[in-house]
mmCIF file with all atom_site columns, C-alpha atoms in Angstrom:
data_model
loop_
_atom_site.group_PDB
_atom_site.id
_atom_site.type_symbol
_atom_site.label_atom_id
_atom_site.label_alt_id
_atom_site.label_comp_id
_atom_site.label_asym_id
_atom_site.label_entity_id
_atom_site.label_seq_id
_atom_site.pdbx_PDB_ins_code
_atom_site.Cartn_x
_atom_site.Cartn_y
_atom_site.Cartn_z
_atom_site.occupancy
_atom_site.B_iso_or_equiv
_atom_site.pdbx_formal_charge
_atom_site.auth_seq_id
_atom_site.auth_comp_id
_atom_site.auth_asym_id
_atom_site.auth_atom_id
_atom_site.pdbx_PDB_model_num
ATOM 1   C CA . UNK A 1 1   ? 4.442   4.888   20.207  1.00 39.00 ? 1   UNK A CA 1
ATOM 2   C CA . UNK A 1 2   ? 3.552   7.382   17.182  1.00 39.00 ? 2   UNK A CA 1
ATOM 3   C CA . UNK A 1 3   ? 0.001   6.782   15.537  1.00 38.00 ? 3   UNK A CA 1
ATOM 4   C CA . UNK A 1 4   ? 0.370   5.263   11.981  1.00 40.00 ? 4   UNK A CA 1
ATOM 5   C CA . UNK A 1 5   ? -1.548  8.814   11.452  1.00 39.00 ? 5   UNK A CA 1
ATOM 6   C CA . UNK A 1 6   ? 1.305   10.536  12.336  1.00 37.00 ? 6   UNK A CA 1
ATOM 7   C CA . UNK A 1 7   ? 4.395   8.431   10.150  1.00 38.00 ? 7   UNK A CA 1
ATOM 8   C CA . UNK A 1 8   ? 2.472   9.031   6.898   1.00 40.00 ? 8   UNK A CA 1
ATOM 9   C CA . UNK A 1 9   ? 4.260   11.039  4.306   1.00 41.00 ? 9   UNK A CA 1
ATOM 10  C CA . UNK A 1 10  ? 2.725   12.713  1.358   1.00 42.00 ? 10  UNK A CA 1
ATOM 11  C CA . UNK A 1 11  ? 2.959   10.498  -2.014  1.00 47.00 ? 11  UNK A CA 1
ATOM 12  C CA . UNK A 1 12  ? 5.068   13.900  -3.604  1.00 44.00 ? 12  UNK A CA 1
ATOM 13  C CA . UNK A 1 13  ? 7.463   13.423  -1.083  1.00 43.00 ? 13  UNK A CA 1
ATOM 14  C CA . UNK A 1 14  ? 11.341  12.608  -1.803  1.00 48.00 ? 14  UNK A CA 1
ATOM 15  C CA . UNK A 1 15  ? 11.780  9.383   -0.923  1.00 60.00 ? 15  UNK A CA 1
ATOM 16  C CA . UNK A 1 16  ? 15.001  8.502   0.883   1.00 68.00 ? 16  UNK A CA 1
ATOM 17  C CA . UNK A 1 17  ? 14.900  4.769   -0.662  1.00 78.00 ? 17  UNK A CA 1
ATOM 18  C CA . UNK A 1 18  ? 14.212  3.646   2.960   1.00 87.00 ? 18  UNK A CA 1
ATOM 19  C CA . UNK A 1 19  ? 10.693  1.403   3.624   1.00 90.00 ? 19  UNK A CA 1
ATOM 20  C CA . UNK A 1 20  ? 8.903   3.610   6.500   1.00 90.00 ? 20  UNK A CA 1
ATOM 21  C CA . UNK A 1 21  ? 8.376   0.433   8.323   1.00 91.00 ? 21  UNK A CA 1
ATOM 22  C CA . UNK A 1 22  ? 10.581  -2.976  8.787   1.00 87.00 ? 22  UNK A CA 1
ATOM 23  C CA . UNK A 1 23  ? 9.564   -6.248  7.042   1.00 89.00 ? 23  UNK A CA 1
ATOM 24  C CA . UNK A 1 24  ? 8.916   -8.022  11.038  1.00 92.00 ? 24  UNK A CA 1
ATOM 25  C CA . UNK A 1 25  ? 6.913   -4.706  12.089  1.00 88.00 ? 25  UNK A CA 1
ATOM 26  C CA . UNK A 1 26  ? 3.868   -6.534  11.512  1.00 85.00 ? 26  UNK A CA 1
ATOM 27  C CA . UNK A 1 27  ? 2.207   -5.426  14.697  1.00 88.00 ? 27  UNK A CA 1
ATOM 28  C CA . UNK A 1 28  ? 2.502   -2.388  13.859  1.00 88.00 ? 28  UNK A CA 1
ATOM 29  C CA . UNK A 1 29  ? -0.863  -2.070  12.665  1.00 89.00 ? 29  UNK A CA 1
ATOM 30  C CA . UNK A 1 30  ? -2.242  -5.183  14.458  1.00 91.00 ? 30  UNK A CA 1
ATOM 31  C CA . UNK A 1 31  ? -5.546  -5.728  12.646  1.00 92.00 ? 31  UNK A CA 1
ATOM 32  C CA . UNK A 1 32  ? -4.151  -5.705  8.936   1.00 92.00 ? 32  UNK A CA 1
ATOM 33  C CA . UNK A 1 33  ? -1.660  -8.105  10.659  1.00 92.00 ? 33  UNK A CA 1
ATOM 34  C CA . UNK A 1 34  ? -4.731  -10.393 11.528  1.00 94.00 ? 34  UNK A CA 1
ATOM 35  C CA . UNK A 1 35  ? -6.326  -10.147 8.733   1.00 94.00 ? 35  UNK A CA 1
ATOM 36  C CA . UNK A 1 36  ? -3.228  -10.715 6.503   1.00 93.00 ? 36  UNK A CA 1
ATOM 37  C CA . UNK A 1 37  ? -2.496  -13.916 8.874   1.00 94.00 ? 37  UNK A CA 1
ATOM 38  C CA . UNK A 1 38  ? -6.311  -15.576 8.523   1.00 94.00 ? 38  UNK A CA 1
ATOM 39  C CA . UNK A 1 39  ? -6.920  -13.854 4.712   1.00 94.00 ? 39  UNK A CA 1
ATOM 40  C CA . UNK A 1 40  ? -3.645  -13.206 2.895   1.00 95.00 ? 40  UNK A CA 1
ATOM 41  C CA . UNK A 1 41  ? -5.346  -13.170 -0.442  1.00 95.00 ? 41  UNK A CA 1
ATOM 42  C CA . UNK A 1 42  ? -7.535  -10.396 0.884   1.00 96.00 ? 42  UNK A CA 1
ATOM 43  C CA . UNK A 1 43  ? -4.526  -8.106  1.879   1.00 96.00 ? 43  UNK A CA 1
ATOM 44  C CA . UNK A 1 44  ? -2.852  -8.810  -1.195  1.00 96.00 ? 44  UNK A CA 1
ATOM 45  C CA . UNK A 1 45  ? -5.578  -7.825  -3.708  1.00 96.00 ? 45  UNK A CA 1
ATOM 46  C CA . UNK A 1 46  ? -5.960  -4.666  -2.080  1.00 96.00 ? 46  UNK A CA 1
ATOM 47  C CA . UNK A 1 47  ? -2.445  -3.665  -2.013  1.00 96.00 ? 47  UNK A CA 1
ATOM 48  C CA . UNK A 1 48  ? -2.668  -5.142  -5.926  1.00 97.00 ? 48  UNK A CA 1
ATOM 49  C CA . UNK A 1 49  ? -5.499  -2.644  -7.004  1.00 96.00 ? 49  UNK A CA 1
ATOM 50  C CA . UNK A 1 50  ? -3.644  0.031   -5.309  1.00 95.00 ? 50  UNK A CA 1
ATOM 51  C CA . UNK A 1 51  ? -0.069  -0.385  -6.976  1.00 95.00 ? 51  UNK A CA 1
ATOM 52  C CA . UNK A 1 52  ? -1.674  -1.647  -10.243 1.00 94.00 ? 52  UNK A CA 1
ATOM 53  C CA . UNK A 1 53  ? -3.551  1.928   -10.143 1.00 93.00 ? 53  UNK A CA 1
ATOM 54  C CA . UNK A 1 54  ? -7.036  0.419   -10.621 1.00 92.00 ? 54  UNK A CA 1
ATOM 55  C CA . UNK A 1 55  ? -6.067  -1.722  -13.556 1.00 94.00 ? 55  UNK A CA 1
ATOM 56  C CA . UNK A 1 56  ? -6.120  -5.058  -11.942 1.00 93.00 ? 56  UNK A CA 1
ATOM 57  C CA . UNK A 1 57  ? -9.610  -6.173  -9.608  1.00 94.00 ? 57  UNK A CA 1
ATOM 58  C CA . UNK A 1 58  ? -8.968  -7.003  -5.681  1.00 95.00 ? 58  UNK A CA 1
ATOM 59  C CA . UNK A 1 59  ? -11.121 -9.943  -7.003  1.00 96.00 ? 59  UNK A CA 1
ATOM 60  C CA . UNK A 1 60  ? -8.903  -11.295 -9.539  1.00 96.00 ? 60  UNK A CA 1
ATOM 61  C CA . UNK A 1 61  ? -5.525  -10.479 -8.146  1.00 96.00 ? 61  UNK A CA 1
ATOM 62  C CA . UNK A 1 62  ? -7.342  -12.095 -4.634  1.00 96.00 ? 62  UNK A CA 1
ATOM 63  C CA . UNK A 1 63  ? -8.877  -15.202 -6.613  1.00 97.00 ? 63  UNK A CA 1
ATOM 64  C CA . UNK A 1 64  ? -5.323  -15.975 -8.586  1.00 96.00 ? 64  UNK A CA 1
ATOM 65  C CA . UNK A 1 65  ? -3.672  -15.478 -5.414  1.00 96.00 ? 65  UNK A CA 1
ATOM 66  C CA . UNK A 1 66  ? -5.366  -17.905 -3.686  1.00 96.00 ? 66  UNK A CA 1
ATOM 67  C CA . UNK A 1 67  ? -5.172  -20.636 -6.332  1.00 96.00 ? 67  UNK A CA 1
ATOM 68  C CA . UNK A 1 68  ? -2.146  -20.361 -6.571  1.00 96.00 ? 68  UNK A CA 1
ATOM 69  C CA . UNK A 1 69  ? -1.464  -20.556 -2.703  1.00 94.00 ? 69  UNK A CA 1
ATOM 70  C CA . UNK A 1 70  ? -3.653  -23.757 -2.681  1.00 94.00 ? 70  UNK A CA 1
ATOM 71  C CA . UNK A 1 71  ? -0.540  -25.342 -4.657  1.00 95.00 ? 71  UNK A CA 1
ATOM 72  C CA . UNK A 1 72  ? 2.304   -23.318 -2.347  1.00 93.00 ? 72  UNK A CA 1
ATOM 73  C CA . UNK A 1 73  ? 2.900   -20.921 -5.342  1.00 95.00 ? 73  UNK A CA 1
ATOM 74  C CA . UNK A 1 74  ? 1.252   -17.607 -4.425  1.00 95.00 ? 74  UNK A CA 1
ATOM 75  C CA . UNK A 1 75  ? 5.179   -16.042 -4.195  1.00 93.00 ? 75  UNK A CA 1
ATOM 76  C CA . UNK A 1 76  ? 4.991   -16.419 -7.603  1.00 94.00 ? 76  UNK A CA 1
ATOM 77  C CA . UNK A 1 77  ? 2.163   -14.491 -8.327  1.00 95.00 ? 77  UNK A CA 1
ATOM 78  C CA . UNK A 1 78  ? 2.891   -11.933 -5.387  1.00 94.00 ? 78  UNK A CA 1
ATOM 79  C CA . UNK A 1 79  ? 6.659   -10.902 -5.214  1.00 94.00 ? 79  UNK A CA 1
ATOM 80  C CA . UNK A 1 80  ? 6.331   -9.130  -8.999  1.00 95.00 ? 80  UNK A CA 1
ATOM 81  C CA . UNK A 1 81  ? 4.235   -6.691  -7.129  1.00 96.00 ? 81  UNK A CA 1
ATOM 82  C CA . UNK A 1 82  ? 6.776   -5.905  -4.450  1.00 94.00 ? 82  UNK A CA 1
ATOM 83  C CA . UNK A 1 83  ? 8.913   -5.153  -6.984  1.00 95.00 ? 83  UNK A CA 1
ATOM 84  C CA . UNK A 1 84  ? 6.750   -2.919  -9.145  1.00 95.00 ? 84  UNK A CA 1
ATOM 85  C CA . UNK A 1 85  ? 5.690   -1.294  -5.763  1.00 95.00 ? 85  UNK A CA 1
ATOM 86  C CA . UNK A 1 86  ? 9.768   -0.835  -4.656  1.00 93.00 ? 86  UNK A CA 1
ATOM 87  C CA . UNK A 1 87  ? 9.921   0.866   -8.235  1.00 93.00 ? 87  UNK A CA 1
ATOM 88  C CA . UNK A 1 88  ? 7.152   3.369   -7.639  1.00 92.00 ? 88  UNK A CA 1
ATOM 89  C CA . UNK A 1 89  ? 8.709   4.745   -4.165  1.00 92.00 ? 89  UNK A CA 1
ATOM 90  C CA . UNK A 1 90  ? 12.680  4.026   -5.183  1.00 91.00 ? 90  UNK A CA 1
ATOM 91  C CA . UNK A 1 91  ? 12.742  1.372   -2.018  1.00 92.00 ? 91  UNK A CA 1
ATOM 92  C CA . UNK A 1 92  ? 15.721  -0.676  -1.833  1.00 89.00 ? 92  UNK A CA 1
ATOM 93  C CA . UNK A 1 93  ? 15.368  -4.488  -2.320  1.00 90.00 ? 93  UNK A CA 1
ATOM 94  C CA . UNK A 1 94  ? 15.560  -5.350  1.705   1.00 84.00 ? 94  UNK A CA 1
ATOM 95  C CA . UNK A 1 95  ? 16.162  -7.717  3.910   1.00 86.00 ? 95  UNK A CA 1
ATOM 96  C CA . UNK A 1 96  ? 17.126  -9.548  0.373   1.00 87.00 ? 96  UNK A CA 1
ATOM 97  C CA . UNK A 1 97  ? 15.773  -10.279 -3.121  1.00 89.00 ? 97  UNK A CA 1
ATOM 98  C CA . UNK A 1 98  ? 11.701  -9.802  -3.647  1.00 89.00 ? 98  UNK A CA 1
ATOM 99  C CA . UNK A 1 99  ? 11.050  -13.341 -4.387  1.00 91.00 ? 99  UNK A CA 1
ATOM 100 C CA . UNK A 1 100 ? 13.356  -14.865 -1.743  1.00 92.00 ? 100 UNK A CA 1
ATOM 101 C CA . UNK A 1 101 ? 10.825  -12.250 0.914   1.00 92.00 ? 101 UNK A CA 1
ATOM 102 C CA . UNK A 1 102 ? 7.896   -13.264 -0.573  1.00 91.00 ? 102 UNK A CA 1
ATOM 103 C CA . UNK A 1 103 ? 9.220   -17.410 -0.629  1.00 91.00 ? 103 UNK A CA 1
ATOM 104 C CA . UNK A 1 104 ? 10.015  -17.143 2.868   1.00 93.00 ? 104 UNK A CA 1
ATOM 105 C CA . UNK A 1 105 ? 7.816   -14.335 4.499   1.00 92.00 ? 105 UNK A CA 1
ATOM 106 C CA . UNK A 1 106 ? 4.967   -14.156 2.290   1.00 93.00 ? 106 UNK A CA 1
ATOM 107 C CA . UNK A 1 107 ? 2.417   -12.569 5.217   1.00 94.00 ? 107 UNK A CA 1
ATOM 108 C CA . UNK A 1 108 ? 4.938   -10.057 6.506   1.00 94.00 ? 108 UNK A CA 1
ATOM 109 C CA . UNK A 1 109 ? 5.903   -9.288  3.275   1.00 95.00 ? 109 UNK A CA 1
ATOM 110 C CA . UNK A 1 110 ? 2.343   -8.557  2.430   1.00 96.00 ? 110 UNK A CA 1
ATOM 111 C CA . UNK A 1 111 ? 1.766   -6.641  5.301   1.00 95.00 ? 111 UNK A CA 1
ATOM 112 C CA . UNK A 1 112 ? 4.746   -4.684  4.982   1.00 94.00 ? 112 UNK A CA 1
ATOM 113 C CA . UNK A 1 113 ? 3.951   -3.408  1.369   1.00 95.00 ? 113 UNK A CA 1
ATOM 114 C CA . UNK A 1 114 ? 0.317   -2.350  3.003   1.00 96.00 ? 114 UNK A CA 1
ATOM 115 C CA . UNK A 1 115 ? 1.849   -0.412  5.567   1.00 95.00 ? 115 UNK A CA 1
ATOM 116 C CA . UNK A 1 116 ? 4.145   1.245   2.856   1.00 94.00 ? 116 UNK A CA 1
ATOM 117 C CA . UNK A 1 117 ? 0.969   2.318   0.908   1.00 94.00 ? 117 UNK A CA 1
ATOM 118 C CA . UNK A 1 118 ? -0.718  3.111   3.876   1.00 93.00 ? 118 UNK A CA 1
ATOM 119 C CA . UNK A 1 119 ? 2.318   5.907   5.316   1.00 92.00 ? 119 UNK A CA 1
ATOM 120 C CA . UNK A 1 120 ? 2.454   7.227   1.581   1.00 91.00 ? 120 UNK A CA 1
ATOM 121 C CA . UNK A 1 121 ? -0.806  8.372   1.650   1.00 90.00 ? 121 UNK A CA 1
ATOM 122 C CA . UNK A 1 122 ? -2.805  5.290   -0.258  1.00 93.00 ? 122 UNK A CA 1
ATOM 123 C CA . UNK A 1 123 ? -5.614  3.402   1.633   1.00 93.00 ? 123 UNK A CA 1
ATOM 124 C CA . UNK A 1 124 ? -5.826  0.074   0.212   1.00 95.00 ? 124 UNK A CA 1
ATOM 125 C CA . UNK A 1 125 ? -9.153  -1.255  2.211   1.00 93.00 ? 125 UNK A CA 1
ATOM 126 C CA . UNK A 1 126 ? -10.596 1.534   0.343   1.00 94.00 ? 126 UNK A CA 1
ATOM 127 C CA . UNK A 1 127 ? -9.754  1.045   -3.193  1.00 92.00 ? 127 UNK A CA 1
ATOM 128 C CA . UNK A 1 128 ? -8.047  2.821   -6.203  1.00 93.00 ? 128 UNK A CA 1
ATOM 129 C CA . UNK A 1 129 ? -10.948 4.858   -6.772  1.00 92.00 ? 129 UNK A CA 1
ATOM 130 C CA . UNK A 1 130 ? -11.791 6.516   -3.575  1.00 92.00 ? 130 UNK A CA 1
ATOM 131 C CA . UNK A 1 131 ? -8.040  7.074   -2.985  1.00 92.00 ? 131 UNK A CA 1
ATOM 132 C CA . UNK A 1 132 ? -8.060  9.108   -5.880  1.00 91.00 ? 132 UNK A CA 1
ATOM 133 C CA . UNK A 1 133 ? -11.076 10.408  -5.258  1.00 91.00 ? 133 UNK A CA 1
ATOM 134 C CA . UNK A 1 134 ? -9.294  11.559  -1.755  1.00 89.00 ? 134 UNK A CA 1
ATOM 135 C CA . UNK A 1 135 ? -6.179  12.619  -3.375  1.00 86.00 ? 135 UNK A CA 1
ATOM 136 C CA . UNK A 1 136 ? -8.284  15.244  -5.817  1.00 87.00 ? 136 UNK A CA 1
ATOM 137 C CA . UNK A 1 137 ? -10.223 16.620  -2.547  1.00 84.00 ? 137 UNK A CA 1
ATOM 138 C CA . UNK A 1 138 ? -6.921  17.487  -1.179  1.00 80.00 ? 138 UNK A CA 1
ATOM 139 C CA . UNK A 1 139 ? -6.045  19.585  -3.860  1.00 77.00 ? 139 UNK A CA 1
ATOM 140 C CA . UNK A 1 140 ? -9.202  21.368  -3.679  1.00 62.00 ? 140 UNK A CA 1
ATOM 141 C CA . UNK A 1 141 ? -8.788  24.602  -1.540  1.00 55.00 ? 141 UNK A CA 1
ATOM 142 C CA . UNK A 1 142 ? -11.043 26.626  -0.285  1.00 54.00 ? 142 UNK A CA 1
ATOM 143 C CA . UNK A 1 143 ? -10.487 30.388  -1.612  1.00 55.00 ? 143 UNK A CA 1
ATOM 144 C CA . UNK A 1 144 ? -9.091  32.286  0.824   1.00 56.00 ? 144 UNK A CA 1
ATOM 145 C CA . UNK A 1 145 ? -11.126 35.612  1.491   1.00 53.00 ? 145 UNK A CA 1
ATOM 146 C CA . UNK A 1 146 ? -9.153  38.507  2.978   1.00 57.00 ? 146 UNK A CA 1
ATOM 147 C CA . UNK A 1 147 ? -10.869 40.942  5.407   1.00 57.00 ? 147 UNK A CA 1
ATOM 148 C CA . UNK A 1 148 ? -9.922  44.594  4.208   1.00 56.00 ? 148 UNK A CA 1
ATOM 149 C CA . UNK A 1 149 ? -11.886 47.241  2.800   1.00 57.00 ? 149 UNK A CA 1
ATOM 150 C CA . UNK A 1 150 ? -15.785 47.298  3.258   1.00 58.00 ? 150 UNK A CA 1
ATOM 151 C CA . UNK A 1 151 ? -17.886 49.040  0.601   1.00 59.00 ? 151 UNK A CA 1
ATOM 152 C CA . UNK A 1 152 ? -20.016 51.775  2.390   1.00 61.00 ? 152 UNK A CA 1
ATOM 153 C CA . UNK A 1 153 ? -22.879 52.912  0.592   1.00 61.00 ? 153 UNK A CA 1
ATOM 154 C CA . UNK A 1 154 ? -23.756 56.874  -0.475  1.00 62.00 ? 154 UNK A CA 1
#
């Protein structure tokens, strides 16, 4: 089996309208599964911050989440996102509609939509910031120098 290392595309890259992963591939990456299982408020304010771009907190997005889920309404709050995230990366709306995913299979859902950031280059444990603090360091290149002529002094 392929590291998740080596299925990540670049975030310029044409997107086929494919997800890189199924929606039941949670073990896949086995600790975000965990943690998505025990904590799915946590996983989804981190994929929030990431396809919100920074604009909405981890803590708010994870804090409305989980009020929400104390009253069984959290697929309210969380399938939007799915479908702003589907609309950043062209991704068809599969198995079925966003809400009926997020109704029915709320923590694969989530996890699903983490490993989608995750093999397009965004790191949501990390945060919006450092992920664009990443992306700019990967632009940087280092000059490159060419060996040739050597100045010899008179």
């Amino acid at each position: 089996m392929a590291s998740p290392a080596a299925n990540r595309q670049s975030i310029t890259t044409p997107n086929s309208g494919q997800w890189t992963t199924g929606l039941f591939d949670c073990f896949d990456d086995s600790s975000n599964c965990f943690m998505t299982w025990c904590c799915p408020f946590i996983t989804f304010g981190r994929n929030v911050e990431i396809i919100d771009k920074g604009k909405t907190s981890p803590a708010d997005a994870s804090r409305t989440y989980y009020i929400l889920g104390s009253f069984g309404f959290a697929f309210c709050y969380s399938y939007p996102y799915r479908k702003k995230l589907r609309e950043q990366f062209s991704l068809k709306e599969q198995p079925c509609g966003d809400c009926l995913v997020h109704c029915c299979c709320i923590q694969c859902a989530l996890c699903q939509e983490h490993r989608e950031l995750i093999n397009r280059g965004l790191d949501p444990t990390i945060g919006w910031a450092a992920n664009v603090a990443r992306m700019i360091q990967n632009e940087k290149v280092a000059p490159v120098v060419e060996a040739g002529m050597n100045r010899v002094a008179p």
